[in-house]
Amino acid sequence: GLSLVTLPCPPTQKKKHNKTNDKTNSTSMAPKPQQSKARKNGRNAGCNNPLFIDSEFEAAAPSTRSSSDVRDNGRPDQEQPPHNLAHLDMFHRNHPGHDHGDESDGDGGSMASRHSAFSRRTHGHKGTASSSTTTGADVNRNPQATNNVYENMQEAKHVAWSKILVIFVLLIATTVTAMAVFRFTSDNERDDFETRFQDVANQILEVSQVNARDAFHTFEATSRQFASYAQGTDQAWPNVTIPDFEAQCLPAIDHAGAQSLFLMPIVAKNQRAQYEAHWQQDADAWMSNSRAHSQVSEETELPYASTIVTRDWETMEEAVPPLSDQPIFVPASQVAPLQENSHLLNYDGYSYAYLLRTIEDALGSQESVLSEVTNLEQPGVNVSDEETAWPSSFVVAPVFEKAVPRGSNETPNIVAIVAAEMPWHGYFANVAPQNTNGIHLVIKNTCNQTFSYTIDGPSIVYRGPIDIREPTMAEYEESADMTSFHSHCQVSIHIAPSEAFQSTYLTSFPLVSTIVIIVVFVLTAFVFVLYDCLVEKRQLKVVD
């Protein structure tokens, strides 16, 4: 329970003066300063006023009186603050005069300072600890304040987690967006590269097939033209001479992209002497016409053989089997252009290894046939810059004794052949579009021959008898068989891009785009963190 107590005012004590003592201490003691009115008022504040004291506090902390309880100037212990915080709080509420720090005593100190000093002396704590303890006591006495502190702590925790969540979401968004942008741009570039290459490769394959078919048709038409002339003039093979040979053949050569064209009658062994005599008789006339058409002067010497020569055209070695054992001869009776090929006149096609197999295929199938590849250098040998030294094959078209109506079952005799030397690069020149550089073209046949070209737009460059395809580009390769002609060496074409061609489409744009996206998100996160710090700093200033 509470008990009502009245604190009496302390009696005023008059100090007796001892003359002897005064005389004795006058030399050693200075006079005490006069007590101020405020100090007297502070000493007597609250006296004779009723005070409610909790009996529990009174029992727990009984008041004792000793000589140490009397302060300077005879101050009794009931005027001093209690020795525990609860009692101190009760004292302050019943003695409001002690709460004013602006009332100073005679020494210039405030009552609050005296209370703080008293607490430090009594409990042995610093002022800050005493203040914290007092606040804790206030919180313990106020459950609502405790709830508010807890709610504030929870709110601060939620805010911190929300910030972490925002940063985490930004990180995830940055990663996902960067990966999506990189994947999207990379796929687009790769799709463009693959589509572009497939278009170019398909165009090369289709146009080369058309060029080969057109060349074959051109030479077949030339062979029919020669057959019609012989039949119309009642000339008997092999003693047939085509007038204006170069004038009639050059358009076909230019149209097909050939290097030369040969008319090669089939001469039986018993017809050799008659053929040689007829050729010598008509040679001057048709060669003069060829000179005039090609503007080659008569003074220009053109070497040629007037009789059949049975030697290999490349090695110039004697043919095998010997001349006496050959059943037939297939000499080159007329050539175009004359100036470049006169030295091959009357050379026997059967003595040329490549032509021998091709002629036999044409005679057996009675259709145009493509020979093996010639002019193949060995690997490692420098490739000639002259296109005439690049790989070529002969297109052999049979010349029939007479024309046969379409759909007839009659099989006329083959009396001669038209052989045209076709360079392989002629099938692929001017095929690829402009700005298409770095396309590798590899040609193989079943006769174990391989050679390669590089296509740069409309131009083409021979790379040698090697396979130049790059292993890293093998997955993009396009290939097809040459079906425009018949050949005992089946030909296949392989087209693959080079890394140089790929680099024109697969650029660094995806990587640059990804880096830009990452930088934008990082800057966004930085601005967010900076803004949050500034707002928090501003709020702290407002609260203070």
Coordinates of C-alpha atoms in Angstrom, one line a residue:
G1 CA 0.0 0.0 0.0
L2 CA 0.9 3.6 -0.2
S3 CA 1.6 5.7 3.0
L4 CA 1.4 9.4 3.2
V5 CA 4.6 10.9 4.6
T6 CA 5.4 14.5 5.2
L7 CA 9.1 15.4 4.9
P8 CA 10.0 18.0 7.5
C9 CA 12.2 20.9 6.7
P10 CA 15.6 20.7 8.2
P11 CA 16.2 23.1 11.2
T12 CA 18.3 26.0 10.7
Q13 CA 21.6 25.5 12.6
K14 CA 23.7 28.3 13.7
K15 CA 27.3 27.7 13.8
K16 CA 29.1 28.6 17.0
H17 CA 32.3 30.5 16.6
N18 CA 35.3 29.6 18.6
K19 CA 37.7 32.4 18.7
T20 CA 40.6 30.2 19.5
N21 CA 39.8 28.0 16.5
D22 CA 39.3 31.1 14.3
K23 CA 42.6 32.4 15.3
T24 CA 44.2 29.1 14.8
N25 CA 42.6 28.3 11.4
S26 CA 42.5 31.8 10.0
T27 CA 45.9 31.4 8.5
S28 CA 45.1 28.1 6.9
M29 CA 41.5 28.2 5.8
A30 CA 39.9 30.6 3.4
P31 CA 36.5 32.0 4.1
K32 CA 33.6 29.9 2.7
P33 CA 31.6 31.5 0.1
Q34 CA 28.2 32.8 1.1
Q35 CA 25.4 30.4 0.3
S36 CA 23.1 31.5 -2.5
K37 CA 19.4 32.0 -2.1
A38 CA 18.8 29.4 -4.9
R39 CA 20.8 26.8 -3.0
K40 CA 18.7 27.4 0.1
N41 CA 15.6 27.1 -1.9
G42 CA 16.8 23.9 -3.5
R43 CA 17.6 22.5 -0.1
N44 CA 14.2 23.2 1.3
A45 CA 12.2 22.3 -1.9
G46 CA 9.6 19.7 -1.2
C47 CA 9.8 19.9 2.6
N48 CA 6.5 20.0 4.5
N49 CA 4.8 18.5 1.4
P50 CA 3.0 15.2 1.5
L51 CA 4.7 12.3 -0.3
F52 CA 3.2 9.0 -1.1
I53 CA 5.7 6.2 -0.6
D54 CA 5.2 2.6 -1.6
S55 CA 5.5 0.4 1.4
E56 CA 7.3 -2.2 -0.7
F57 CA 10.0 0.3 -1.7
E58 CA 10.2 1.4 1.9
A59 CA 10.6 -2.1 3.1
A60 CA 13.1 -3.0 0.4
A61 CA 15.2 0.1 0.8
P62 CA 14.8 1.5 4.3
S63 CA 16.3 4.8 5.0
T64 CA 19.3 4.8 7.3
R65 CA 21.0 7.7 8.9
S66 CA 24.7 8.0 9.5
S67 CA 27.3 10.5 9.6
S68 CA 28.0 10.0 5.9
D69 CA 24.4 10.9 5.1
V70 CA 25.0 14.5 6.1
R71 CA 26.3 16.5 3.3
D72 CA 28.2 19.7 3.3
N73 CA 26.5 22.6 5.1
G74 CA 24.6 20.2 7.4
R75 CA 22.3 18.8 4.7
P76 CA 20.2 15.9 6.0
D77 CA 19.7 12.6 4.1
Q78 CA 16.0 13.1 3.5
E79 CA 16.9 16.0 1.1
Q80 CA 19.1 13.7 -1.0
P81 CA 17.9 11.5 -3.8
P82 CA 17.2 7.8 -3.0
H83 CA 19.7 5.1 -3.6
N84 CA 17.8 3.2 -6.2
L85 CA 16.3 4.1 -9.6
A86 CA 12.7 3.3 -8.6
H87 CA 12.9 5.5 -5.6
L88 CA 14.7 8.2 -7.6
D89 CA 11.8 8.2 -10.1
M90 CA 9.3 8.5 -7.3
F91 CA 11.3 11.3 -5.8
H92 CA 11.4 13.3 -9.0
R93 CA 7.7 13.0 -9.4
N94 CA 7.0 14.3 -5.9
H95 CA 9.8 16.9 -6.0
P96 CA 9.4 18.8 -9.3
G97 CA 11.9 21.3 -8.2
H98 CA 14.7 18.8 -8.6
D99 CA 13.9 18.4 -12.4
H100 CA 14.9 21.8 -13.4
G101 CA 18.4 22.0 -14.6
D102 CA 18.4 25.8 -14.9
E103 CA 18.2 26.1 -11.0
S104 CA 21.8 26.1 -9.9
D105 CA 23.2 26.0 -6.4
G106 CA 25.8 28.1 -5.0
D107 CA 28.6 26.2 -6.7
G108 CA 27.1 26.9 -10.1
G109 CA 25.8 23.3 -10.6
S110 CA 22.2 22.2 -11.3
M111 CA 20.1 19.8 -9.3
A112 CA 20.0 17.4 -12.2
S113 CA 23.8 17.4 -12.2
R114 CA 23.8 16.7 -8.5
H115 CA 21.4 13.8 -9.0
S116 CA 23.6 12.4 -11.7
A117 CA 26.7 12.8 -9.6
F118 CA 24.8 11.1 -6.7
S119 CA 23.9 8.2 -8.9
R120 CA 27.4 7.7 -10.1
R121 CA 28.7 7.8 -6.6
T122 CA 26.1 5.4 -5.3
H123 CA 26.1 2.8 -8.1
G124 CA 29.6 3.2 -9.6
H125 CA 28.2 3.7 -13.2
K126 CA 28.9 6.3 -15.8
G127 CA 26.2 8.8 -16.7
T128 CA 25.4 7.1 -19.9
A129 CA 24.8 3.8 -18.3
S130 CA 22.5 5.4 -15.7
S131 CA 20.5 7.1 -18.4
S132 CA 20.2 3.8 -20.4
T133 CA 19.1 2.0 -17.3
T134 CA 16.5 4.7 -16.7
T135 CA 15.2 4.4 -20.2
G136 CA 15.0 0.6 -19.9
A137 CA 12.9 1.0 -16.8
D138 CA 10.6 3.4 -18.6
V139 CA 10.2 0.9 -21.4
N140 CA 9.5 -1.9 -18.9
R141 CA 6.8 0.2 -17.3
N142 CA 5.3 1.0 -20.8
P143 CA 4.3 -2.2 -22.8
Q144 CA 3.1 0.0 -25.7
A145 CA 6.6 1.4 -26.1
T146 CA 8.0 -2.1 -26.1
N147 CA 5.6 -3.1 -28.9
N148 CA 6.5 0.0 -30.9
V149 CA 10.2 -0.9 -30.7
Y150 CA 9.6 -4.4 -31.8
E151 CA 7.5 -3.3 -34.7
N152 CA 10.1 -0.8 -35.8
M153 CA 12.7 -3.5 -35.7
Q154 CA 10.6 -5.8 -37.8
E155 CA 9.8 -3.0 -40.3
A156 CA 13.5 -2.3 -40.6
K157 CA 14.2 -5.9 -41.2
H158 CA 11.5 -6.2 -43.9
V159 CA 12.9 -3.1 -45.6
A160 CA 16.4 -4.5 -45.7
W161 CA 15.1 -7.8 -47.1
S162 CA 13.1 -5.9 -49.7
K163 CA 16.2 -4.1 -50.8
I164 CA 18.1 -7.4 -51.1
L165 CA 15.1 -8.9 -53.1
V166 CA 15.2 -5.9 -55.5
I167 CA 18.9 -6.3 -56.1
F168 CA 18.5 -10.1 -56.6
V169 CA 15.6 -9.5 -59.1
L170 CA 17.8 -7.0 -61.0
L171 CA 20.6 -9.5 -61.1
I172 CA 18.3 -12.2 -62.4
A173 CA 16.8 -9.9 -64.9
T174 CA 20.2 -8.8 -66.1
T175 CA 21.4 -12.4 -66.5
V176 CA 18.3 -13.5 -68.3
T177 CA 18.1 -10.5 -70.6
A178 CA 21.8 -10.6 -71.4
M179 CA 21.6 -14.3 -72.2
A180 CA 18.5 -13.8 -74.3
V181 CA 20.0 -10.9 -76.3
F182 CA 23.2 -12.9 -76.9
R183 CA 21.3 -16.0 -78.0
F184 CA 18.9 -14.1 -80.2
T185 CA 21.5 -12.0 -82.0
S186 CA 23.9 -15.0 -82.3
D187 CA 21.1 -17.2 -83.8
N188 CA 20.1 -14.5 -86.2
E189 CA 23.7 -14.1 -87.5
R190 CA 24.1 -17.8 -87.7
D191 CA 20.8 -18.2 -89.6
D192 CA 21.9 -15.4 -92.0
F193 CA 25.2 -17.1 -92.5
E194 CA 23.7 -20.5 -93.1
T195 CA 20.9 -19.2 -95.4
R196 CA 23.4 -17.1 -97.4
F197 CA 25.8 -20.0 -97.8
Q198 CA 23.0 -22.4 -98.8
D199 CA 21.7 -20.0 -101.4
V200 CA 25.2 -19.5 -102.9
A201 CA 26.0 -23.2 -102.8
N202 CA 22.7 -24.2 -104.4
Q203 CA 23.2 -21.5 -107.0
I204 CA 26.7 -22.8 -107.8
L205 CA 25.5 -26.4 -108.0
E206 CA 22.6 -25.6 -110.2
V207 CA 24.4 -23.2 -112.6
S208 CA 27.4 -25.5 -113.0
Q209 CA 25.0 -28.3 -113.9
V210 CA 23.4 -26.0 -116.5
N211 CA 26.8 -24.9 -117.8
A212 CA 28.0 -28.5 -118.2
R213 CA 24.7 -29.6 -119.9
D214 CA 24.9 -26.6 -122.2
A215 CA 28.5 -27.4 -123.2
F216 CA 27.6 -30.9 -124.0
H217 CA 24.6 -29.8 -126.1
T218 CA 26.8 -27.3 -127.9
F219 CA 29.4 -29.9 -129.0
E220 CA 26.7 -32.4 -129.9
A221 CA 25.2 -29.8 -132.2
T222 CA 28.6 -29.2 -133.7
S223 CA 29.0 -32.9 -134.3
R224 CA 25.6 -33.1 -136.1
Q225 CA 26.6 -30.1 -138.1
F226 CA 29.7 -31.8 -139.4
A227 CA 27.8 -35.0 -140.1
S228 CA 25.2 -33.0 -142.2
Y229 CA 27.9 -31.3 -144.2
A230 CA 29.6 -34.6 -145.1
Q231 CA 26.3 -36.1 -146.0
G232 CA 25.2 -33.1 -148.0
T233 CA 28.5 -33.0 -150.0
D234 CA 28.7 -36.8 -150.6
Q235 CA 32.1 -36.9 -148.9
A236 CA 33.0 -40.3 -147.3
W237 CA 34.7 -40.5 -144.0
P238 CA 37.5 -40.4 -143.0
N239 CA 38.4 -38.2 -146.0
V240 CA 36.2 -35.2 -145.0
T241 CA 37.4 -31.6 -144.7
I242 CA 35.2 -29.0 -143.1
P243 CA 35.7 -25.6 -144.9
D244 CA 36.1 -22.5 -142.7
F245 CA 36.6 -24.8 -139.8
E246 CA 37.8 -22.1 -137.3
A247 CA 35.0 -19.7 -138.3
Q248 CA 32.4 -22.5 -137.6
C249 CA 34.0 -23.7 -134.3
L250 CA 35.0 -20.5 -132.5
P251 CA 31.4 -19.5 -131.7
A252 CA 30.8 -22.9 -130.2
I253 CA 34.1 -22.6 -128.3
D254 CA 33.3 -19.2 -126.9
H255 CA 29.7 -20.2 -126.0
A256 CA 30.8 -23.4 -124.1
G257 CA 33.9 -21.8 -122.5
A258 CA 36.2 -24.4 -124.1
Q259 CA 39.9 -24.0 -124.9
S260 CA 40.1 -25.9 -128.2
L261 CA 38.1 -28.1 -130.5
F262 CA 39.2 -31.1 -132.6
L263 CA 37.7 -33.0 -135.4
M264 CA 39.0 -36.6 -135.2
P265 CA 37.9 -39.1 -137.9
I266 CA 38.1 -42.8 -137.2
V267 CA 40.7 -44.2 -139.6
A268 CA 41.0 -47.9 -140.0
K269 CA 44.4 -49.5 -140.4
N270 CA 43.9 -50.1 -144.1
Q271 CA 42.7 -46.5 -144.6
R272 CA 45.7 -44.7 -143.2
A273 CA 47.6 -44.0 -146.5
Q274 CA 44.5 -42.8 -148.2
Y275 CA 43.7 -40.5 -145.2
E276 CA 47.2 -39.0 -145.1
A277 CA 47.1 -38.3 -148.8
H278 CA 43.7 -36.6 -148.7
W279 CA 44.8 -34.5 -145.6
Q280 CA 47.9 -33.2 -147.3
Q281 CA 45.9 -32.2 -150.4
D282 CA 43.3 -30.1 -148.5
A283 CA 45.5 -28.9 -145.6
D284 CA 46.7 -25.7 -147.2
A285 CA 43.2 -24.5 -148.1
W286 CA 41.5 -24.9 -144.7
M287 CA 44.5 -23.6 -142.8
S288 CA 44.7 -20.5 -144.9
N289 CA 41.0 -19.8 -144.1
S290 CA 41.8 -20.3 -140.4
R291 CA 44.7 -17.9 -140.5
A292 CA 42.6 -15.3 -142.2
H293 CA 39.8 -15.7 -139.7
S294 CA 42.1 -15.4 -136.7
Q295 CA 44.3 -12.8 -138.4
V296 CA 47.4 -14.9 -138.3
S297 CA 49.8 -13.8 -141.1
E298 CA 51.3 -16.3 -143.6
E299 CA 54.7 -15.5 -142.3
T300 CA 53.9 -16.9 -138.9
E301 CA 55.2 -20.4 -138.7
L302 CA 52.7 -23.1 -137.6
P303 CA 54.3 -26.4 -136.8
Y304 CA 52.2 -29.6 -137.6
A305 CA 52.6 -33.2 -138.7
S306 CA 51.3 -34.3 -142.1
T307 CA 51.1 -37.9 -141.1
I308 CA 49.5 -39.8 -138.2
V309 CA 51.7 -39.5 -135.0
T310 CA 51.3 -42.3 -132.5
R311 CA 52.8 -40.7 -129.4
D312 CA 51.3 -39.6 -126.1
W313 CA 50.3 -36.0 -126.4
E314 CA 51.8 -35.1 -123.0
T315 CA 54.9 -37.3 -122.7
M316 CA 55.6 -37.5 -126.5
E317 CA 56.7 -41.1 -125.9
E318 CA 55.8 -43.8 -128.4
A319 CA 52.3 -45.1 -127.9
V320 CA 51.6 -48.6 -126.6
P321 CA 50.7 -50.8 -128.4
P322 CA 53.0 -50.1 -131.3
L323 CA 51.6 -48.6 -134.5
S324 CA 51.6 -52.0 -136.3
D325 CA 49.3 -53.5 -133.7
Q326 CA 46.7 -50.7 -133.5
P327 CA 43.4 -51.6 -135.0
I328 CA 42.3 -48.0 -135.7
F329 CA 43.6 -44.5 -135.5
V330 CA 41.8 -41.4 -134.3
P331 CA 44.0 -38.5 -135.6
A332 CA 43.2 -34.8 -135.1
S333 CA 42.5 -33.8 -138.7
Q334 CA 41.4 -30.2 -138.0
V335 CA 41.8 -28.0 -134.9
A336 CA 40.6 -24.6 -133.6
P337 CA 42.0 -22.2 -132.9
L338 CA 44.8 -23.2 -135.2
Q339 CA 47.6 -21.0 -134.0
E340 CA 47.6 -22.5 -130.4
N341 CA 47.0 -26.1 -131.4
S342 CA 48.7 -26.7 -134.8
H343 CA 51.3 -28.9 -133.2
L344 CA 48.6 -31.4 -132.3
L345 CA 47.5 -32.0 -135.9
N346 CA 47.4 -35.7 -136.8
Y347 CA 48.3 -36.8 -133.3
D348 CA 46.4 -40.0 -132.7
G349 CA 43.8 -39.9 -129.9
Y350 CA 44.3 -43.6 -129.2
S351 CA 47.8 -42.8 -128.3
Y352 CA 46.7 -40.4 -125.6
A353 CA 45.8 -42.4 -122.5
Y354 CA 43.0 -40.2 -121.3
L355 CA 41.4 -39.9 -124.7
L356 CA 41.7 -43.7 -125.4
R357 CA 39.3 -44.6 -122.5
T358 CA 36.9 -41.8 -123.3
I359 CA 36.7 -42.6 -127.0
E360 CA 36.0 -46.2 -126.3
D361 CA 33.2 -45.1 -123.8
A362 CA 31.7 -42.9 -126.5
L363 CA 31.9 -45.6 -129.1
G364 CA 30.3 -48.1 -126.7
S365 CA 27.6 -45.8 -125.4
Q366 CA 27.1 -43.8 -128.6
E367 CA 26.7 -40.6 -126.5
S368 CA 28.8 -37.8 -125.3
V369 CA 31.3 -38.7 -122.6
L370 CA 33.6 -36.7 -120.3
S371 CA 37.2 -37.8 -119.9
E372 CA 39.4 -37.9 -116.9
V373 CA 41.1 -34.7 -115.6
T374 CA 44.3 -33.4 -117.2
N375 CA 46.8 -30.8 -116.1
L376 CA 46.9 -31.9 -112.5
E377 CA 50.1 -30.8 -110.8
Q378 CA 51.5 -32.8 -108.0
P379 CA 50.7 -31.6 -104.5
G380 CA 53.1 -28.9 -103.3
V381 CA 54.0 -27.6 -106.8
N382 CA 53.3 -24.0 -107.4
V383 CA 50.0 -23.5 -109.3
S384 CA 50.3 -21.7 -112.6
D385 CA 48.5 -18.3 -112.9
E386 CA 47.7 -19.2 -116.5
E387 CA 44.1 -20.5 -116.8
T388 CA 45.2 -22.7 -119.8
A389 CA 47.3 -24.7 -117.4
W390 CA 44.5 -25.3 -115.0
P391 CA 42.7 -28.7 -114.8
S392 CA 40.6 -29.6 -117.8
S393 CA 38.8 -32.6 -119.3
F394 CA 37.8 -33.6 -122.9
V395 CA 34.2 -33.7 -123.9
V396 CA 33.9 -36.4 -126.6
A397 CA 30.8 -36.2 -128.8
P398 CA 30.3 -38.9 -131.5
V399 CA 29.7 -38.0 -135.2
F400 CA 27.3 -40.3 -136.8
E401 CA 27.5 -41.3 -140.5
K402 CA 24.0 -40.0 -141.1
A403 CA 21.2 -38.3 -139.3
V404 CA 18.6 -40.6 -137.7
P405 CA 15.0 -39.5 -137.2
R406 CA 14.0 -39.0 -133.6
G407 CA 12.5 -42.1 -132.1
S408 CA 14.1 -44.4 -134.7
N409 CA 15.5 -47.7 -133.5
E410 CA 18.3 -47.5 -136.2
T411 CA 21.8 -47.2 -134.8
P412 CA 24.1 -45.4 -137.3
N413 CA 27.8 -46.0 -137.4
I414 CA 30.1 -43.6 -135.6
V415 CA 32.6 -42.2 -138.2
A416 CA 34.3 -39.5 -136.2
I417 CA 34.3 -37.7 -132.9
V418 CA 34.3 -34.1 -131.8
A419 CA 36.6 -33.5 -128.9
A420 CA 36.6 -30.3 -127.0
E421 CA 39.0 -29.4 -124.2
M422 CA 36.9 -27.9 -121.3
P423 CA 38.6 -26.3 -118.4
W424 CA 36.8 -27.1 -115.1
H425 CA 36.7 -23.6 -113.9
G426 CA 34.6 -22.7 -116.9
Y427 CA 31.6 -24.4 -115.3
F428 CA 31.8 -22.3 -112.2
A429 CA 33.0 -18.9 -113.5
N430 CA 30.6 -16.0 -113.1
V431 CA 28.3 -18.1 -111.0
A432 CA 28.5 -16.7 -107.4
P433 CA 27.1 -13.2 -106.8
Q434 CA 29.2 -10.2 -106.0
N435 CA 30.7 -9.8 -102.4
T436 CA 30.6 -13.6 -101.9
N437 CA 34.2 -14.3 -101.0
G438 CA 35.8 -17.5 -99.5
I439 CA 33.7 -20.3 -101.0
H440 CA 35.7 -23.6 -101.2
L441 CA 34.9 -25.8 -104.2
V442 CA 36.3 -29.3 -104.3
I443 CA 35.9 -31.7 -107.2
K444 CA 36.4 -35.4 -106.9
N445 CA 35.8 -38.3 -109.3
T446 CA 35.9 -42.1 -109.0
C447 CA 39.2 -42.2 -110.8
N448 CA 40.9 -41.0 -107.6
Q449 CA 41.4 -37.4 -108.7
T450 CA 40.8 -34.4 -106.4
F451 CA 41.4 -30.7 -107.0
S452 CA 40.1 -27.5 -105.5
Y453 CA 39.1 -23.9 -106.3
T454 CA 38.2 -20.8 -104.3
I455 CA 35.3 -18.7 -105.5
D456 CA 35.4 -15.0 -104.8
G457 CA 32.3 -13.6 -106.4
P458 CA 32.4 -13.9 -110.2
S459 CA 36.1 -14.9 -110.2
I460 CA 37.6 -18.3 -109.4
V461 CA 41.1 -19.3 -108.4
Y462 CA 42.7 -22.7 -108.8
R463 CA 44.2 -24.0 -105.5
G464 CA 45.8 -27.2 -106.7
P465 CA 45.2 -31.0 -106.6
I466 CA 44.3 -30.9 -102.9
D467 CA 41.2 -30.8 -100.7
I468 CA 41.1 -27.4 -99.1
R469 CA 37.9 -27.8 -97.1
E470 CA 38.3 -26.7 -93.5
P471 CA 37.3 -29.3 -90.9
T472 CA 35.4 -26.7 -88.8
M473 CA 33.1 -26.0 -91.8
A474 CA 32.3 -29.6 -92.6
E475 CA 28.8 -29.4 -91.1
Y476 CA 27.8 -26.7 -93.7
E477 CA 29.0 -28.6 -96.8
E478 CA 26.7 -29.0 -99.8
S479 CA 27.5 -31.6 -102.5
A480 CA 26.0 -33.1 -105.6
D481 CA 26.9 -35.4 -108.5
M482 CA 27.5 -34.0 -112.0
T483 CA 24.7 -35.7 -113.9
S484 CA 24.7 -33.5 -117.0
F485 CA 27.0 -35.9 -118.8
H486 CA 28.2 -39.5 -118.9
S487 CA 31.7 -40.4 -117.7
H488 CA 33.6 -43.5 -116.7
C489 CA 34.8 -41.3 -113.8
Q490 CA 31.8 -40.2 -111.9
V491 CA 32.2 -36.6 -110.8
S492 CA 31.0 -35.1 -107.5
I493 CA 31.1 -31.5 -106.4
H494 CA 31.6 -30.4 -102.8
I495 CA 31.1 -26.8 -101.7
A496 CA 31.9 -25.6 -98.2
P497 CA 32.3 -22.1 -96.7
S498 CA 35.6 -20.9 -95.4
E499 CA 36.2 -19.3 -92.1
A500 CA 36.7 -16.0 -93.9
F501 CA 33.3 -16.3 -95.4
Q502 CA 31.8 -17.1 -92.0
S503 CA 33.5 -14.1 -90.4
T504 CA 31.6 -11.7 -92.6
Y505 CA 28.3 -12.9 -91.0
L506 CA 29.3 -14.0 -87.5
T507 CA 30.5 -10.7 -86.0
S508 CA 31.1 -9.4 -82.5
F509 CA 27.7 -7.7 -82.5
P510 CA 26.1 -10.3 -80.1
L511 CA 28.9 -9.9 -77.5
V512 CA 28.8 -6.1 -77.8
S513 CA 25.0 -6.1 -77.4
T514 CA 25.2 -8.3 -74.3
I515 CA 27.9 -6.1 -72.7
V516 CA 25.7 -3.0 -73.3
I517 CA 22.7 -4.7 -71.7
I518 CA 24.8 -5.6 -68.6
V519 CA 26.2 -2.1 -68.3
V520 CA 22.7 -0.6 -68.5
F521 CA 21.4 -2.9 -65.7
V522 CA 24.4 -2.3 -63.6
L523 CA 24.0 1.5 -63.9
T524 CA 20.3 1.1 -63.0
A525 CA 21.1 -0.9 -59.9
F526 CA 23.8 1.7 -58.9
V527 CA 21.3 4.5 -59.3
F528 CA 18.8 2.6 -57.2
V529 CA 21.3 2.0 -54.4
L530 CA 22.4 5.6 -54.5
Y531 CA 18.9 6.9 -54.4
D532 CA 18.0 4.6 -51.5
C533 CA 21.1 5.8 -49.5
L534 CA 20.2 9.5 -50.1
V535 CA 16.6 8.9 -49.1
E536 CA 17.6 7.1 -45.9
K537 CA 20.1 9.8 -45.0
R538 CA 17.4 12.4 -45.5
Q539 CA 15.0 10.6 -43.3
L540 CA 17.5 10.3 -40.5
K541 CA 18.1 14.1 -40.6
V542 CA 14.3 14.7 -40.5
V543 CA 13.9 12.4 -37.5
D544 CA 16.8 14.0 -35.6

